[in-house]
């Protein structure tokens, strides 16, 4: 998952605490800005800024960045922030980093963004440390370096920045740049979640649901999913729907599951769109409706979601709520098959075996069945294939196919898998 940077410009309130409360144009400008009198603030700050006062330069830049009392102008904002940043103003350096990262008022340049973030981060500016961690995690303007990302995230996390805490938790969960440690990951997710970070709340839900780094506890999982879902976090809304559908930590309730799936699906979350399609297809929690099932499955399938592509393919193959169309079934099965979806590989193999929607090709049928059979994780096969048995289907073909053809199919399967499913034709 690609990390993203937080909001663009840091507000005036962050600089007030570090200034002495001595009467003068700078302080009078702050008082005016706090009242929303930004034109007055600008009139007080601009003369100071032109005389080289870095705090005033930062503040004038902020007014232009936010469009307070002036027309919003990121180019002018960048000019003032640069003057302040070159004098060592950490907040101006931070904002310059954000402007260069986003290409606002300046040409987008990740390398220059990293430079300004580093200058601010080395002065202890937590948001700059967090953003510099993201720069290293993504490899933008610098060589990707997860150890460096962990270093900067940790500095920001120790200052209480919830996004840095979440990202640091992810690094520990995955063992990226640090030794894998689910309990340490749990600690950082917990700290972040307590600050209402929805991503961390959802992640805590996942850890409690699966017993990762903590004793499995479905009720605790539901608690965290619900908190994140209440913040419109689509993955958590989907996960909460799954808990209601399965009756994990809550009484099984298909209607409630549908409610949460709909909310997540409306945000374009493919997992929820697929599950919503499944519910309409099977009539769980709703009146069975093949057309609505097709609608939601297609939305997820067109976004590349393999499970939806498989389900859509099976509806075309069976003529479920639509005219039977083997060619269309083969199309969707193949899209899922090249994502290593076991059921799609099995079903595509059978279409080739029978010449349904594709040319009859026993060797290619055997190739796809071999690929499906190679996935020996029982839970994956059950989830993606149900009662299908690709190994049995493969072995049935091997009983009558010539050895040379079998060897050809095995080589095709090897090449397909080795190319990450790019050379399967």
Short mmCIF file of C-alpha atoms in Angstrom, two decimals:
data_model
loop_
_atom_site.label_atom_id
_atom_site.label_comp_id
_atom_site.label_asym_id
_atom_site.label_seq_id
_atom_site.Cartn_x
_atom_site.Cartn_y
_atom_site.Cartn_z
CA UNK A 1 0.00 0.00 0.00
CA UNK A 2 1.38 3.36 -1.02
CA UNK A 3 1.74 5.81 1.83
CA UNK A 4 0.28 9.27 1.45
CA UNK A 5 1.19 12.61 2.96
CA UNK A 6 -1.15 14.50 5.28
CA UNK A 7 -2.84 17.84 4.85
CA UNK A 8 -1.01 20.51 2.96
CA UNK A 9 -0.37 23.46 5.23
CA UNK A 10 0.13 23.62 8.97
CA UNK A 11 -1.98 26.26 10.73
CA UNK A 12 -1.14 29.46 12.55
CA UNK A 13 -1.96 27.97 15.91
CA UNK A 14 1.21 25.85 15.76
CA UNK A 15 3.52 28.83 15.79
CA UNK A 16 1.88 30.87 18.51
CA UNK A 17 3.22 28.94 21.44
CA UNK A 18 6.86 29.43 20.53
CA UNK A 19 6.73 33.24 20.46
CA UNK A 20 7.18 35.55 23.36
CA UNK A 21 4.05 37.49 24.26
CA UNK A 22 5.66 40.90 23.71
CA UNK A 23 3.58 43.65 22.16
CA UNK A 24 4.60 44.56 18.62
CA UNK A 25 3.47 44.29 15.00
CA UNK A 26 4.12 40.53 14.86
CA UNK A 27 2.05 39.82 17.96
CA UNK A 28 -0.63 42.33 16.94
CA UNK A 29 -0.88 40.48 13.65
CA UNK A 30 -1.34 37.19 15.48
CA UNK A 31 -4.11 38.72 17.59
CA UNK A 32 -5.82 40.01 14.45
CA UNK A 33 -5.49 36.64 12.69
CA UNK A 34 -7.02 34.86 15.69
CA UNK A 35 -10.07 37.13 15.26
CA UNK A 36 -10.24 36.34 11.55
CA UNK A 37 -9.02 39.82 10.63
CA UNK A 38 -6.51 38.57 8.07
CA UNK A 39 -6.25 41.78 6.04
CA UNK A 40 -5.12 43.59 9.18
CA UNK A 41 -2.69 40.77 9.97
CA UNK A 42 -1.18 41.01 6.49
CA UNK A 43 -0.76 44.77 6.80
CA UNK A 44 1.14 44.26 10.06
CA UNK A 45 3.27 41.31 8.93
CA UNK A 46 4.24 42.25 5.38
CA UNK A 47 6.54 45.18 6.30
CA UNK A 48 8.32 42.92 8.80
CA UNK A 49 8.60 40.15 6.24
CA UNK A 50 10.15 42.50 3.69
CA UNK A 51 12.72 43.49 6.30
CA UNK A 52 13.72 39.84 6.70
CA UNK A 53 11.78 38.69 9.77
CA UNK A 54 11.50 34.94 9.22
CA UNK A 55 8.45 34.49 11.44
CA UNK A 56 6.60 37.21 9.53
CA UNK A 57 7.73 35.72 6.22
CA UNK A 58 6.30 32.38 7.30
CA UNK A 59 3.01 33.96 8.39
CA UNK A 60 2.59 35.95 5.16
CA UNK A 61 3.30 32.77 3.20
CA UNK A 62 0.66 30.98 5.23
CA UNK A 63 -1.97 33.63 4.44
CA UNK A 64 -1.33 33.17 0.71
CA UNK A 65 -1.30 29.39 1.02
CA UNK A 66 -4.64 29.33 2.80
CA UNK A 67 -6.23 32.26 0.96
CA UNK A 68 -6.83 34.15 4.17
CA UNK A 69 -7.39 37.87 3.46
CA UNK A 70 -5.87 37.45 -0.01
CA UNK A 71 -6.51 35.40 -3.12
CA UNK A 72 -5.00 31.96 -2.61
CA UNK A 73 -1.64 31.87 -4.39
CA UNK A 74 0.69 28.96 -3.77
CA UNK A 75 3.44 30.52 -5.88
CA UNK A 76 3.59 33.58 -3.64
CA UNK A 77 3.30 31.35 -0.58
CA UNK A 78 6.30 29.33 -1.74
CA UNK A 79 8.35 32.51 -2.26
CA UNK A 80 7.73 33.70 1.29
CA UNK A 81 8.24 30.26 2.79
CA UNK A 82 11.53 29.92 0.91
CA UNK A 83 12.80 33.18 2.41
CA UNK A 84 11.84 31.99 5.90
CA UNK A 85 13.09 28.47 5.29
CA UNK A 86 16.51 29.67 4.20
CA UNK A 87 16.78 31.39 7.58
CA UNK A 88 16.05 28.11 9.35
CA UNK A 89 12.34 28.47 10.07
CA UNK A 90 11.30 24.83 10.55
CA UNK A 91 7.60 25.33 9.80
CA UNK A 92 8.40 27.16 6.58
CA UNK A 93 10.75 24.31 5.65
CA UNK A 94 7.98 21.83 6.33
CA UNK A 95 5.50 23.73 4.18
CA UNK A 96 8.04 24.08 1.38
CA UNK A 97 8.40 20.31 1.47
CA UNK A 98 4.65 19.90 1.12
CA UNK A 99 4.46 22.41 -1.73
CA UNK A 100 7.25 20.72 -3.67
CA UNK A 101 5.80 17.27 -2.98
CA UNK A 102 2.37 18.26 -4.28
CA UNK A 103 3.56 20.62 -7.03
CA UNK A 104 1.56 23.52 -5.60
CA UNK A 105 2.95 26.87 -6.77
CA UNK A 106 6.22 25.19 -7.79
CA UNK A 107 7.21 22.40 -10.14
CA UNK A 108 6.69 19.07 -8.41
CA UNK A 109 10.06 17.77 -7.24
CA UNK A 110 10.28 14.96 -4.69
CA UNK A 111 14.04 15.42 -4.27
CA UNK A 112 13.66 19.07 -3.26
CA UNK A 113 10.68 18.14 -1.07
CA UNK A 114 12.90 15.62 0.74
CA UNK A 115 15.57 18.31 1.24
CA UNK A 116 13.16 20.70 2.96
CA UNK A 117 11.52 17.94 5.02
CA UNK A 118 14.94 16.84 6.24
CA UNK A 119 15.91 20.36 7.30
CA UNK A 120 12.70 20.69 9.32
CA UNK A 121 12.88 17.12 10.63
CA UNK A 122 16.40 17.61 11.93
CA UNK A 123 15.05 20.50 13.98
CA UNK A 124 12.56 18.12 15.58
CA UNK A 125 9.46 19.11 13.58
CA UNK A 126 7.27 16.03 13.97
CA UNK A 127 5.13 16.40 10.86
CA UNK A 128 8.28 16.81 8.76
CA UNK A 129 9.69 13.65 10.34
CA UNK A 130 6.48 11.80 9.49
CA UNK A 131 6.53 13.08 5.91
CA UNK A 132 10.21 12.24 5.49
CA UNK A 133 9.41 8.71 6.65
CA UNK A 134 6.81 8.51 3.88
CA UNK A 135 9.31 9.82 1.32
CA UNK A 136 11.71 7.01 2.25
CA UNK A 137 8.96 4.38 2.38
CA UNK A 138 7.82 5.31 -1.14
CA UNK A 139 11.29 5.95 -2.57
CA UNK A 140 10.30 9.39 -3.85
CA UNK A 141 13.25 11.69 -4.47
CA UNK A 142 15.45 9.31 -2.48
CA UNK A 143 16.37 5.63 -2.71
CA UNK A 144 13.67 3.56 -1.06
CA UNK A 145 14.93 2.79 2.44
CA UNK A 146 12.56 1.20 4.94
CA UNK A 147 15.13 1.44 7.75
CA UNK A 148 15.31 5.19 7.24
CA UNK A 149 11.51 5.31 7.02
CA UNK A 150 11.27 3.50 10.35
CA UNK A 151 13.78 5.92 11.92
CA UNK A 152 11.80 9.02 10.93
CA UNK A 153 8.41 7.48 11.64
CA UNK A 154 9.64 6.53 15.12
CA UNK A 155 10.77 10.08 15.88
CA UNK A 156 7.38 11.44 14.82
CA UNK A 157 5.50 8.61 16.53
CA UNK A 158 7.24 9.39 19.81
CA UNK A 159 5.88 12.91 19.49
CA UNK A 160 2.37 11.51 19.19
CA UNK A 161 1.74 11.80 15.45
CA UNK A 162 -0.92 9.17 14.83
CA UNK A 163 -0.19 8.58 11.14
CA UNK A 164 3.48 7.95 11.95
CA UNK A 165 2.39 5.54 14.68
CA UNK A 166 0.19 3.71 12.18
CA UNK A 167 2.94 3.51 9.54
CA UNK A 168 5.47 2.33 12.12
CA UNK A 169 2.99 -0.35 13.19
CA UNK A 170 2.73 -1.51 9.58
CA UNK A 171 6.51 -1.80 9.32
CA UNK A 172 6.65 -3.99 12.44
CA UNK A 173 3.70 -6.06 11.26
CA UNK A 174 5.37 -6.77 7.92
CA UNK A 175 8.97 -6.93 9.14
CA UNK A 176 9.94 -4.18 6.71
CA UNK A 177 12.95 -2.13 7.80
CA UNK A 178 12.61 -3.58 11.30
CA UNK A 179 12.41 -7.08 12.76
CA UNK A 180 8.87 -8.43 12.44
CA UNK A 181 7.12 -8.10 15.79
CA UNK A 182 3.33 -8.26 15.97
CA UNK A 183 3.22 -7.18 19.60
CA UNK A 184 5.21 -4.02 18.90
CA UNK A 185 2.95 -3.42 15.89
CA UNK A 186 -0.04 -3.81 18.18
CA UNK A 187 1.41 -1.21 20.56
CA UNK A 188 1.76 1.41 17.83
CA UNK A 189 -1.65 0.66 16.32
CA UNK A 190 -3.18 1.00 19.79
CA UNK A 191 -1.56 4.39 20.41
CA UNK A 192 -2.69 5.62 17.01
CA UNK A 193 -6.19 4.17 17.34
CA UNK A 194 -6.68 5.92 20.65
CA UNK A 195 -6.22 9.17 18.72
CA UNK A 196 -9.10 8.11 16.45
CA UNK A 197 -6.90 7.12 13.53
CA UNK A 198 -9.37 5.03 11.52
CA UNK A 199 -6.70 3.02 9.71
CA UNK A 200 -5.22 1.93 13.02
CA UNK A 201 -8.64 1.14 14.47
CA UNK A 202 -9.37 -1.07 11.48
CA UNK A 203 -5.97 -2.74 11.78
CA UNK A 204 -6.55 -3.46 15.45
CA UNK A 205 -9.83 -5.05 14.44
CA UNK A 206 -7.96 -7.30 12.01
CA UNK A 207 -5.41 -8.31 14.63
CA UNK A 208 -8.09 -9.22 17.18
CA UNK A 209 -10.15 -11.02 14.54
CA UNK A 210 -7.25 -13.21 13.44
CA UNK A 211 -5.40 -13.45 16.75
CA UNK A 212 -2.28 -11.79 15.38
CA UNK A 213 0.02 -10.68 18.20
CA UNK A 214 -2.90 -10.90 20.60
CA UNK A 215 -5.44 -13.45 21.79
CA UNK A 216 -8.25 -13.82 19.25
CA UNK A 217 -11.25 -11.84 20.41
CA UNK A 218 -14.12 -11.26 17.99
CA UNK A 219 -15.94 -8.84 20.30
CA UNK A 220 -12.85 -6.66 20.61
CA UNK A 221 -12.43 -6.88 16.86
CA UNK A 222 -16.00 -5.68 16.31
CA UNK A 223 -15.42 -2.81 18.74
CA UNK A 224 -12.50 -1.45 16.71
CA UNK A 225 -14.17 -2.07 13.35
CA UNK A 226 -17.21 -0.16 14.57
CA UNK A 227 -15.14 2.82 15.70
CA UNK A 228 -13.39 3.05 12.32
CA UNK A 229 -16.62 2.40 10.41
CA UNK A 230 -18.22 5.29 12.27
CA UNK A 231 -15.57 7.50 10.67
CA UNK A 232 -16.66 6.32 7.20
CA UNK A 233 -13.59 4.11 6.81
CA UNK A 234 -14.66 1.81 3.97
CA UNK A 235 -12.43 -1.20 4.81
CA UNK A 236 -13.76 -1.18 8.37
CA UNK A 237 -17.35 -0.89 7.17
CA UNK A 238 -16.75 -3.92 4.97
CA UNK A 239 -15.07 -5.85 7.78
CA UNK A 240 -17.91 -5.06 10.15
CA UNK A 241 -20.31 -6.36 7.52
CA UNK A 242 -18.33 -9.60 7.35
CA UNK A 243 -18.57 -10.00 11.14
CA UNK A 244 -22.37 -9.63 10.97
CA UNK A 245 -22.61 -11.98 8.00
CA UNK A 246 -20.62 -14.68 9.81
CA UNK A 247 -21.89 -13.98 13.33
CA UNK A 248 -18.42 -13.32 14.73
CA UNK A 249 -18.55 -11.28 17.95
CA UNK A 250 -22.15 -10.28 17.19
CA UNK A 251 -25.40 -12.11 16.53
CA UNK A 252 -25.53 -13.17 12.89
CA UNK A 253 -27.55 -10.55 11.04
CA UNK A 254 -27.60 -10.50 7.25
CA UNK A 255 -29.61 -7.27 7.14
CA UNK A 256 -27.01 -5.49 9.26
CA UNK A 257 -24.26 -6.99 7.11
CA UNK A 258 -25.98 -5.58 4.03
CA UNK A 259 -26.13 -2.14 5.65
CA UNK A 260 -22.37 -2.01 6.16
CA UNK A 261 -21.58 -3.52 2.77
CA UNK A 262 -23.71 -0.86 1.10
CA UNK A 263 -21.89 1.95 2.91
CA UNK A 264 -18.48 0.62 1.92
CA UNK A 265 -19.59 -0.26 -1.63
CA UNK A 266 -20.90 3.28 -2.13
CA UNK A 267 -17.34 4.49 -1.50
CA UNK A 268 -16.07 2.22 -4.27
CA UNK A 269 -14.60 -0.44 -1.98
CA UNK A 270 -14.34 -3.53 -4.19
CA UNK A 271 -14.48 -6.15 -1.42
CA UNK A 272 -17.81 -4.75 -0.28
CA UNK A 273 -19.14 -4.49 -3.83
CA UNK A 274 -18.29 -8.15 -4.34
CA UNK A 275 -19.94 -9.18 -1.08
CA UNK A 276 -22.98 -7.07 -1.85
CA UNK A 277 -23.25 -8.85 -5.19
CA UNK A 278 -22.97 -12.19 -3.41
CA UNK A 279 -25.76 -11.25 -1.00
CA UNK A 280 -28.09 -10.26 -3.84
CA UNK A 281 -27.12 -13.41 -5.71
CA UNK A 282 -27.95 -15.68 -2.80
CA UNK A 283 -30.78 -13.67 -1.24
CA UNK A 284 -29.08 -13.29 2.13
CA UNK A 285 -30.54 -10.33 4.03
CA UNK A 286 -32.28 -9.11 0.91
CA UNK A 287 -34.65 -10.32 -1.79
CA UNK A 288 -32.68 -12.39 -4.30
CA UNK A 289 -32.00 -10.27 -7.38
CA UNK A 290 -29.63 -11.50 -10.10
CA UNK A 291 -29.62 -8.16 -11.91
CA UNK A 292 -28.47 -6.28 -8.82
CA UNK A 293 -25.97 -9.04 -8.12
CA UNK A 294 -24.56 -8.56 -11.61
CA UNK A 295 -24.46 -4.80 -11.15
CA UNK A 296 -22.36 -4.92 -7.98
CA UNK A 297 -20.14 -7.79 -9.14
CA UNK A 298 -19.41 -5.98 -12.38
CA UNK A 299 -18.45 -2.79 -10.53
CA UNK A 300 -15.92 -4.72 -8.45
CA UNK A 301 -14.78 -6.85 -11.39
CA UNK A 302 -14.07 -3.80 -13.54
CA UNK A 303 -11.89 -2.47 -10.73
CA UNK A 304 -9.82 -5.65 -10.98
CA UNK A 305 -11.19 -7.52 -7.96
CA UNK A 306 -10.49 -11.20 -8.67
CA UNK A 307 -13.28 -12.63 -6.53
CA UNK A 308 -15.88 -10.55 -8.34
CA UNK A 309 -14.40 -11.48 -11.72
CA UNK A 310 -14.73 -15.16 -10.76
CA UNK A 311 -18.31 -14.71 -9.53
CA UNK A 312 -19.27 -12.77 -12.64
CA UNK A 313 -17.73 -15.47 -14.81
CA UNK A 314 -19.71 -18.18 -13.03
CA UNK A 315 -22.96 -16.28 -13.56
CA UNK A 316 -22.25 -16.03 -17.30
CA UNK A 317 -21.26 -19.70 -17.44
CA UNK A 318 -24.45 -20.81 -15.69
CA UNK A 319 -26.73 -18.27 -17.38
CA UNK A 320 -27.77 -17.04 -13.97
CA UNK A 321 -30.01 -14.02 -14.40
CA UNK A 322 -28.53 -13.45 -17.85
CA UNK A 323 -28.22 -15.21 -21.19
CA UNK A 324 -25.62 -17.95 -20.91
CA UNK A 325 -22.38 -16.79 -22.52
CA UNK A 326 -19.33 -19.03 -22.27
CA UNK A 327 -17.06 -16.56 -24.06
CA UNK A 328 -17.91 -13.85 -21.54
CA UNK A 329 -17.41 -16.36 -18.74
CA UNK A 330 -13.97 -17.23 -20.10
CA UNK A 331 -13.07 -13.54 -20.31
CA UNK A 332 -13.81 -12.92 -16.62
CA UNK A 333 -12.31 -16.22 -15.46
CA UNK A 334 -9.07 -15.38 -17.22
CA UNK A 335 -8.85 -11.94 -15.59
CA UNK A 336 -9.17 -13.62 -12.20
CA UNK A 337 -6.96 -16.57 -13.16
CA UNK A 338 -3.94 -14.36 -13.89
CA UNK A 339 -4.34 -13.04 -10.33
CA UNK A 340 -3.85 -16.64 -9.12
CA UNK A 341 -7.50 -17.07 -8.14
CA UNK A 342 -7.86 -20.85 -7.77
CA UNK A 343 -11.52 -21.19 -8.70
CA UNK A 344 -11.07 -19.14 -11.87
CA UNK A 345 -8.05 -21.18 -12.93
CA UNK A 346 -10.00 -24.39 -12.38
CA UNK A 347 -13.08 -23.21 -14.26
CA UNK A 348 -11.08 -21.72 -17.13
CA UNK A 349 -9.30 -25.04 -17.47
CA UNK A 350 -12.62 -26.84 -17.72
CA UNK A 351 -13.85 -24.41 -20.39
CA UNK A 352 -10.76 -25.23 -22.48
CA UNK A 353 -11.31 -28.93 -21.84
CA UNK A 354 -14.84 -28.74 -23.22
CA UNK A 355 -14.31 -26.01 -25.83
CA UNK A 356 -16.90 -23.76 -24.23
CA UNK A 357 -16.35 -20.11 -25.18
CA UNK A 358 -12.74 -20.88 -26.13
CA UNK A 359 -11.14 -23.27 -28.61
CA UNK A 360 -10.99 -26.84 -27.33
CA UNK A 361 -7.42 -27.19 -26.04
CA UNK A 362 -6.58 -30.05 -23.68
CA UNK A 363 -3.01 -28.86 -23.14
CA UNK A 364 -4.12 -25.37 -22.12
CA UNK A 365 -6.84 -26.91 -19.96
CA UNK A 366 -4.19 -28.97 -18.20
CA UNK A 367 -1.98 -25.89 -17.76
CA UNK A 368 -4.68 -23.97 -15.88
CA UNK A 369 -5.68 -26.98 -13.80
CA UNK A 370 -2.03 -27.56 -12.90
CA UNK A 371 -1.67 -23.95 -11.76
CA UNK A 372 -4.83 -24.26 -9.66
CA UNK A 373 -3.70 -27.57 -8.18
CA UNK A 374 -0.35 -26.10 -7.12
CA UNK A 375 -2.12 -23.96 -4.52
CA UNK A 376 -2.21 -26.40 -1.63
CA UNK A 377 -3.36 -24.01 1.13
CA UNK A 378 -6.65 -25.60 2.16
CA UNK A 379 -8.22 -22.35 3.35
CA UNK A 380 -7.42 -20.62 0.05
CA UNK A 381 -8.86 -23.48 -2.01
CA UNK A 382 -12.00 -23.58 0.13
CA UNK A 383 -12.49 -19.81 -0.02
CA UNK A 384 -11.77 -19.42 -3.73
CA UNK A 385 -12.94 -22.72 -5.13
CA UNK A 386 -15.58 -24.13 -2.80
CA UNK A 387 -16.17 -27.81 -3.63
CA UNK A 388 -14.07 -27.79 -6.82
CA UNK A 389 -11.06 -30.10 -6.95
CA UNK A 390 -8.49 -28.92 -9.50
CA UNK A 391 -6.04 -31.69 -8.61
CA UNK A 392 -8.67 -34.35 -9.32
CA UNK A 393 -9.64 -32.62 -12.58
CA UNK A 394 -5.97 -32.49 -13.61
CA UNK A 395 -5.37 -36.14 -12.73
CA UNK A 396 -8.39 -37.22 -14.77
CA UNK A 397 -6.87 -35.58 -17.86
CA UNK A 398 -3.48 -37.14 -17.16
CA UNK A 399 -5.04 -40.59 -17.39
CA UNK A 400 -5.49 -40.29 -21.16
CA UNK A 401 -3.29 -37.44 -22.43
CA UNK A 402 0.06 -38.40 -24.05
CA UNK A 403 3.11 -37.84 -21.85
CA UNK A 404 4.56 -35.30 -24.29
CA UNK A 405 1.40 -33.22 -24.06
CA UNK A 406 1.49 -33.39 -20.27
CA UNK A 407 5.11 -32.22 -20.29
CA UNK A 408 4.16 -29.36 -22.59
CA UNK A 409 1.35 -28.31 -20.24
CA UNK A 410 3.68 -28.43 -17.23
CA UNK A 411 6.24 -26.25 -19.02
CA UNK A 412 3.51 -23.78 -19.98
CA UNK A 413 2.35 -23.65 -16.35
CA UNK A 414 5.91 -23.13 -15.14
CA UNK A 415 6.51 -20.28 -17.62
CA UNK A 416 3.16 -18.68 -16.81
CA UNK A 417 3.80 -18.67 -13.07
CA UNK A 418 7.47 -17.61 -13.41
CA UNK A 419 6.40 -14.59 -15.47
CA UNK A 420 3.89 -13.58 -12.78
CA UNK A 421 1.09 -14.65 -15.15
CA UNK A 422 2.21 -12.36 -17.97
CA UNK A 423 3.17 -15.19 -20.34
CA UNK A 424 0.23 -17.58 -20.18
CA UNK A 425 -0.93 -17.56 -23.81
#
